[in-house]
Structures are given as structure tokens and as C-alpha cells.
Tab-separated table of C-alpha atoms in Angstrom:
chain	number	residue	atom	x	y	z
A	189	UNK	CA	193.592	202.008	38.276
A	190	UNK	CA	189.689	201.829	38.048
A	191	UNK	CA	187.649	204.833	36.910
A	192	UNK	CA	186.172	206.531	40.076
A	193	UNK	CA	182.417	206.866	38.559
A	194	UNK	CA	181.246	207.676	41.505
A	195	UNK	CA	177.533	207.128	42.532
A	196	UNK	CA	175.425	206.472	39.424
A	197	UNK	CA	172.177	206.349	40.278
A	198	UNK	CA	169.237	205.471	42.878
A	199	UNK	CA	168.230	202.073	43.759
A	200	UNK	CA	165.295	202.378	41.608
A	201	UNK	CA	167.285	201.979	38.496
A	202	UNK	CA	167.556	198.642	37.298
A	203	UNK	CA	171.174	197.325	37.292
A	204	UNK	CA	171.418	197.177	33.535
A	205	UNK	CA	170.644	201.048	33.448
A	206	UNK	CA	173.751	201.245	36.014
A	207	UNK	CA	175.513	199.257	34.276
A	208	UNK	CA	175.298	201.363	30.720
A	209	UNK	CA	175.793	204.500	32.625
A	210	UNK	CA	179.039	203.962	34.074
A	211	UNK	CA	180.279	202.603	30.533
A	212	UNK	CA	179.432	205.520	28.842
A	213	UNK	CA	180.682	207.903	31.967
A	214	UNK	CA	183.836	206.222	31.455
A	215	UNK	CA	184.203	206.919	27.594
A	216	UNK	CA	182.874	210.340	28.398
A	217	UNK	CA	185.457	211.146	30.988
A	218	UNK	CA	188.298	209.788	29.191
A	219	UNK	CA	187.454	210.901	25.571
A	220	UNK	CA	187.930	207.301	24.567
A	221	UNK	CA	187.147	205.828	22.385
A	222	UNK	CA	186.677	208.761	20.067
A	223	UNK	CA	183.551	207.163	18.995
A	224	UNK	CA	180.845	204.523	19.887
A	225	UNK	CA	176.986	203.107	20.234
A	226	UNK	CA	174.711	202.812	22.989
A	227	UNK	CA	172.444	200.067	22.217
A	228	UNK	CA	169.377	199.627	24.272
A	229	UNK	CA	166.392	197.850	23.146
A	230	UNK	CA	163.223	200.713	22.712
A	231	UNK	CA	161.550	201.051	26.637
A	232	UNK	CA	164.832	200.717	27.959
A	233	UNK	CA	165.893	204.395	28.602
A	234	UNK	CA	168.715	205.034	26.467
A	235	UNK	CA	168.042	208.279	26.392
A	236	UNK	CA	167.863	208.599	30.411
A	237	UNK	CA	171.454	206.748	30.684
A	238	UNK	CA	172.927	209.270	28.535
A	239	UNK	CA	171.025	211.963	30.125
A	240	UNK	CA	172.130	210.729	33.775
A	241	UNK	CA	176.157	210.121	32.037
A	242	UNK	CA	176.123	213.643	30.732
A	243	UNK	CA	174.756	214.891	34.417
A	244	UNK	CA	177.618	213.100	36.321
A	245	UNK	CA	180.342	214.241	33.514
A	246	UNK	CA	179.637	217.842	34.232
A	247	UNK	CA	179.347	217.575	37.859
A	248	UNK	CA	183.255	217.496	36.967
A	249	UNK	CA	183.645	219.104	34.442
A	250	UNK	CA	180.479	220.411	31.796
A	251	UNK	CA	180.778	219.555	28.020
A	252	UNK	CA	179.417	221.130	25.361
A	253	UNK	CA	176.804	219.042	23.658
A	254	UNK	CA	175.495	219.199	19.722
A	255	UNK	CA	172.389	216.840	19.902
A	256	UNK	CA	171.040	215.707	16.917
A	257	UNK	CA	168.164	213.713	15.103
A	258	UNK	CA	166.432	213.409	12.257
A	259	UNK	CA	163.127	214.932	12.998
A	260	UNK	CA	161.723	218.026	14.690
A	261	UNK	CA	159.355	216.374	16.636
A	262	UNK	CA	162.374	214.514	18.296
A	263	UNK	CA	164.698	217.513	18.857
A	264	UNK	CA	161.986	219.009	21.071
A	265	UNK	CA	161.337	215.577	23.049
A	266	UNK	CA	165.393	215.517	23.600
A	267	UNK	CA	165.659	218.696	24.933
A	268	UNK	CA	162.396	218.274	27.522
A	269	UNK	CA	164.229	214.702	28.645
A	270	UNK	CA	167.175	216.231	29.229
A	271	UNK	CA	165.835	219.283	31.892
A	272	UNK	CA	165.548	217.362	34.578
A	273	UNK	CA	169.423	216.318	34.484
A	274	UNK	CA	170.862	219.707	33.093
A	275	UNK	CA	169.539	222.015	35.810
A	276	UNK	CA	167.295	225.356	35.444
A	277	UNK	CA	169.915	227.832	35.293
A	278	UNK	CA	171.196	226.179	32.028
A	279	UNK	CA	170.266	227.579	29.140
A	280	UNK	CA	169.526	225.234	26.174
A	281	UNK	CA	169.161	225.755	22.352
A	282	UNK	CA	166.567	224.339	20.094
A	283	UNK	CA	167.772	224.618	16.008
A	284	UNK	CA	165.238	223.286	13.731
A	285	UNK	CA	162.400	225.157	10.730
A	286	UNK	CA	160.647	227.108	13.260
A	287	UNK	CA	163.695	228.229	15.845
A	288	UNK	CA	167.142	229.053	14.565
A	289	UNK	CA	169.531	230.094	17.696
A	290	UNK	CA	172.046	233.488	16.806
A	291	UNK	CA	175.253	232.886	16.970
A	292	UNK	CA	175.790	234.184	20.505
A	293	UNK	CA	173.229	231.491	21.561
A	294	UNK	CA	175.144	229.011	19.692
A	295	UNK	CA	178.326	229.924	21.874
A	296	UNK	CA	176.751	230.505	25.004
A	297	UNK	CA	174.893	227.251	25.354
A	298	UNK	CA	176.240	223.715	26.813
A	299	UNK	CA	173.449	221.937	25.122
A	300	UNK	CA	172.157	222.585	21.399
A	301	UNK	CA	169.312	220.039	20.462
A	302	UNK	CA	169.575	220.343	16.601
A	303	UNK	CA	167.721	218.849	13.561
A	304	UNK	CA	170.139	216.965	10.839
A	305	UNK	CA	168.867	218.997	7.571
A	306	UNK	CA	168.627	222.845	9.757
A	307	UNK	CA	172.409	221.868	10.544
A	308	UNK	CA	173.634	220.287	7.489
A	309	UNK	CA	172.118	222.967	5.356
A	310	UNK	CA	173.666	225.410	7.248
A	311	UNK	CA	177.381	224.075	7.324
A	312	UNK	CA	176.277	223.797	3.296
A	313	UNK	CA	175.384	227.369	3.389
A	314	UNK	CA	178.985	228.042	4.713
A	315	UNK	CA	177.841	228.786	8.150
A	316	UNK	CA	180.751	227.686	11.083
A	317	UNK	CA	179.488	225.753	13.840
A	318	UNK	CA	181.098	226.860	17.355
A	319	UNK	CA	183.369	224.118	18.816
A	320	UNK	CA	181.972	221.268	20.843
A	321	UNK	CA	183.120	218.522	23.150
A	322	UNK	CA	180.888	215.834	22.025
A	323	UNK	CA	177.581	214.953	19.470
A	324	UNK	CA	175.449	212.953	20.518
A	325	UNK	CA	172.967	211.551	17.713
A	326	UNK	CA	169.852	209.854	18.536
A	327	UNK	CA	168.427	207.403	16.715
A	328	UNK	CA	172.302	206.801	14.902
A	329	UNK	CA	170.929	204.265	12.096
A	330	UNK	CA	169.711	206.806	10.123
A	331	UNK	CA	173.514	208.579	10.327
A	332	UNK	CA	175.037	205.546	8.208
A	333	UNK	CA	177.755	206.146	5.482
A	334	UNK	CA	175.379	206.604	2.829
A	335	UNK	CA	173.362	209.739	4.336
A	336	UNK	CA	174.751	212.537	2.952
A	337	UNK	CA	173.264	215.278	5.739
A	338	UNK	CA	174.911	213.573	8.375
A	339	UNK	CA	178.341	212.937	6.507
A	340	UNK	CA	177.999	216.840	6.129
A	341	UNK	CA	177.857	217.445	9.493
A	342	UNK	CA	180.660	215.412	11.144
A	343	UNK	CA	182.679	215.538	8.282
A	344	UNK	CA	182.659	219.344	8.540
A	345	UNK	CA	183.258	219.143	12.830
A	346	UNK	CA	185.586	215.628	12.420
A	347	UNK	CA	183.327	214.131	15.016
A	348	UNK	CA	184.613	210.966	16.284
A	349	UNK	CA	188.350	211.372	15.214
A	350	UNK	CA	191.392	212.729	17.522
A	351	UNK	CA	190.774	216.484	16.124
A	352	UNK	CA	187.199	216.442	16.705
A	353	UNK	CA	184.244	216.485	19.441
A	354	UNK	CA	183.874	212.617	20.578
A	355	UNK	CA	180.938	211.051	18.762
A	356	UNK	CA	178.373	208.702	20.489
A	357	UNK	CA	175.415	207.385	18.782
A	358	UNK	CA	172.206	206.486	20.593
A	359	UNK	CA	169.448	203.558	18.855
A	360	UNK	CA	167.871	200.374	19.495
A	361	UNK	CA	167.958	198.904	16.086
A	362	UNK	CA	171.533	199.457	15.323
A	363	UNK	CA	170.708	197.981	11.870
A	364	UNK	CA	170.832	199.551	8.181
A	365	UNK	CA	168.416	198.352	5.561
A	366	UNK	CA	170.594	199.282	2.555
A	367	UNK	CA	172.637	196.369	1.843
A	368	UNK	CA	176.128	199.108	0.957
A	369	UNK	CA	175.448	201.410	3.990
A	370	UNK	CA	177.126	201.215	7.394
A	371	UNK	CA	177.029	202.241	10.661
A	372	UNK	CA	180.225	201.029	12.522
A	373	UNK	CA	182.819	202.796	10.249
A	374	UNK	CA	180.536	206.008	11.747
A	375	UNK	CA	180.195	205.232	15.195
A	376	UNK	CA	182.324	202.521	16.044
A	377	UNK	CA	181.800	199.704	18.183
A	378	UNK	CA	178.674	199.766	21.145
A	379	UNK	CA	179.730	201.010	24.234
A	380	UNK	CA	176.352	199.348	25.638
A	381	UNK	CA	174.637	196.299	24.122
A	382	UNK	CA	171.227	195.461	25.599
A	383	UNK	CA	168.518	194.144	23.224
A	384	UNK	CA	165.125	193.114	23.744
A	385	UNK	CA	165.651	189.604	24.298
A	386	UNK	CA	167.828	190.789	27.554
A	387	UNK	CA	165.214	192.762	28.171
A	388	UNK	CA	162.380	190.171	28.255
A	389	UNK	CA	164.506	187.547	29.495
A	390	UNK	CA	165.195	189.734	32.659
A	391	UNK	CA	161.336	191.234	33.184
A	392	UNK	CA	162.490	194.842	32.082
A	393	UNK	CA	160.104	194.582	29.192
A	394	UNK	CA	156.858	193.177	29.008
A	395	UNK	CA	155.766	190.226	26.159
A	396	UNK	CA	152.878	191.137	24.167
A	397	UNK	CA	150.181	188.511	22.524
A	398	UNK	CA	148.549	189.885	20.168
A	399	UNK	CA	145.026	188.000	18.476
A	400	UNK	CA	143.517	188.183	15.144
A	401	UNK	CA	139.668	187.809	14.998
């Protein structure tokens, strides 16, 4: 029988967006596969489909969600994109440098938007990390086998396997510039795949020319 997804989103969404929402609703709602990429070419609104996925996945049931990147700066642009679809009586977590949540935050929140070195170096520092239903990495090329903060970190929660939260990784350059690091044996196969040639092919991204003088 065919997942009842239910309605995605309004007509202003492009049917591409639709499209990679309902895929990753799916994997959401039926924990498999365990782990996988969504792809989407940068302008696309990767970060809106899983935003939007997450939204219709708790309208069932909620998860609770360890966000993660590599920067501060992006930590506190996650959390602001995801308001709108998590609601105002939610409470939210922020774990970088400047804010570190108490553990009673840690448990009482849905969705903690974390930096990869406050998090690693705390599971190094032997802290325990509350239990969570899925992480949710942005910018996943920079979690590849050879980065040892991220191996820390779902190592330590065995994200992505059958005894851990489900792992989905969010970039559009799904690409590693070390020759001997990976990113599939991490996050699997993409759930979505929609580079930019889709994307100017199909008038969801503009062509640039740029002149030298």
C-alpha cells in the first residue's frame, strides 16, 4: 500500500520541492532507510523541504531532532528557518561557544540546533547525549569518513544504524575533495537528487553572465 503523505504543501511550491518532501516524509515516517542524502542544488530550499517533512512528521507523531553543522553562524540560521514550521510553544535549544543548554534543556527540547566541535568535545569530555529520533546534519560533506568530530558524534549515538536515531544529511555539493574520504558509507544513498542543471533546465534557478573588463 502507498504511504498516505497527506497534503504537502501549497501551490506555490514548485513540484520538485513536493516532490523531495514526500520522499523524505516517507523515510521519516517509516525509519527507513536508517540513513540517507537530500541533494538539492544551493537556492533550492533544502533546508525548507526538511523543515516542511519534519512539520508534517510531527503533526503525527513529533521526533526529537539533534541538528548539526559545522559553524556557529549556521546553527543560529537553522534554528530561525525552522520557527516558522515548529510552532511558538516549542521550545528549541541552541549548543554552540557562547550558549551551552543544561541538561534538563537537553531533555526537554524536540529540536537541539548544535555545532559539530561544542558536541563532539563534549561526548569527548564524557558527557551523555539524551536519546534522539533522528540527526539531521546540514551541509553533510564536511561529515565524511575522515572527520574525526563528526565520527565522534554518531559513532558515540550509532546514528544511521538499527540501534540508533535515523541519520539524514542535507548539501548541495555532495562531493569530498580528499581523494580517501567518503560520504556514502556515512549517509547512504540520496533520498532527493536535484542539481543545478535541473534547476536551470526547469527555470527554478536563474543563469548568470558574468563580464571581465
Amino acid at each position: 500500500s502507498q504511504l498516505d503523505t497527506g497534503s504537502v504543501a501549497p501551490s506555490s511550491l514548485g513540484d520538485y520541492q513536493t516532490a523531495a518532501i514526500e520522499a523524505l516524509l516517507a523515510a521519516l515516517t517509516t525509519g527507513y532507510p536508517r540513513n540517507g542524502q537530500v541533494v538539492m542544488a544551493t537556492g533550492l530550499g533544502k533546508t525548507f523541504v526538511a523543515a516542511r517533512a519534519l512539520q508534517m512528521r510531527a503533526e503525527r507523531k513529533a521526533m526529537k531532532v539533534l541538528v548539526l553543522a559545522h559553524t556557529n553562524q549556521l546553527i543560529i540560521q537553522l534554528e530561525k528557518a525552522f520557527w516558522p514550521f515548529i510552532g511558538p510553544e516549542e521550545q528549541t535549544a541552541i549548543w554552540n561557544q557562547s550558549e551551552k543548554p543544561t541538561a534538563t534543556t537537553l531533555e526537554s527540547c524536540n529540536f537541539i540546533f548544535g555545532s559539530r566541535d561544542s558536541v563532539s568535545n563534549f561526548i569527548e569530555s564524557g558527557g551523555e547525549l539524551p536519546e534522539v529520533d533522528l540527526v539531521l546534519v546540514d551541509e553533510c560533506h564536511h561529515a565524511h569518513t575522515l572527520s574525526t568530530r563528526y565520527q565522534r558524534i554518531l559513532t558515540h549515538m550509532r546514528a544511521g544504524t538499527a540501534d540508533g536515531p535515523q541519520l539524514i544529511g542535507l548539501t548541495a555539493t555532495p562531493f569530498v575533495s580528499d581523494p580517501e574520504a567518503e560520504l556514502e558509507p556515512v549517509f547512504g544513498k540520496p533520498l532527493v537528487m536535484i542539481d543545478m542543471i535541473y534547476g536551470l533546465r526547469h527555470g527554478f534557478l536563474s543563469q548568470v553572465k558574468y563580464q571581465l573588463f
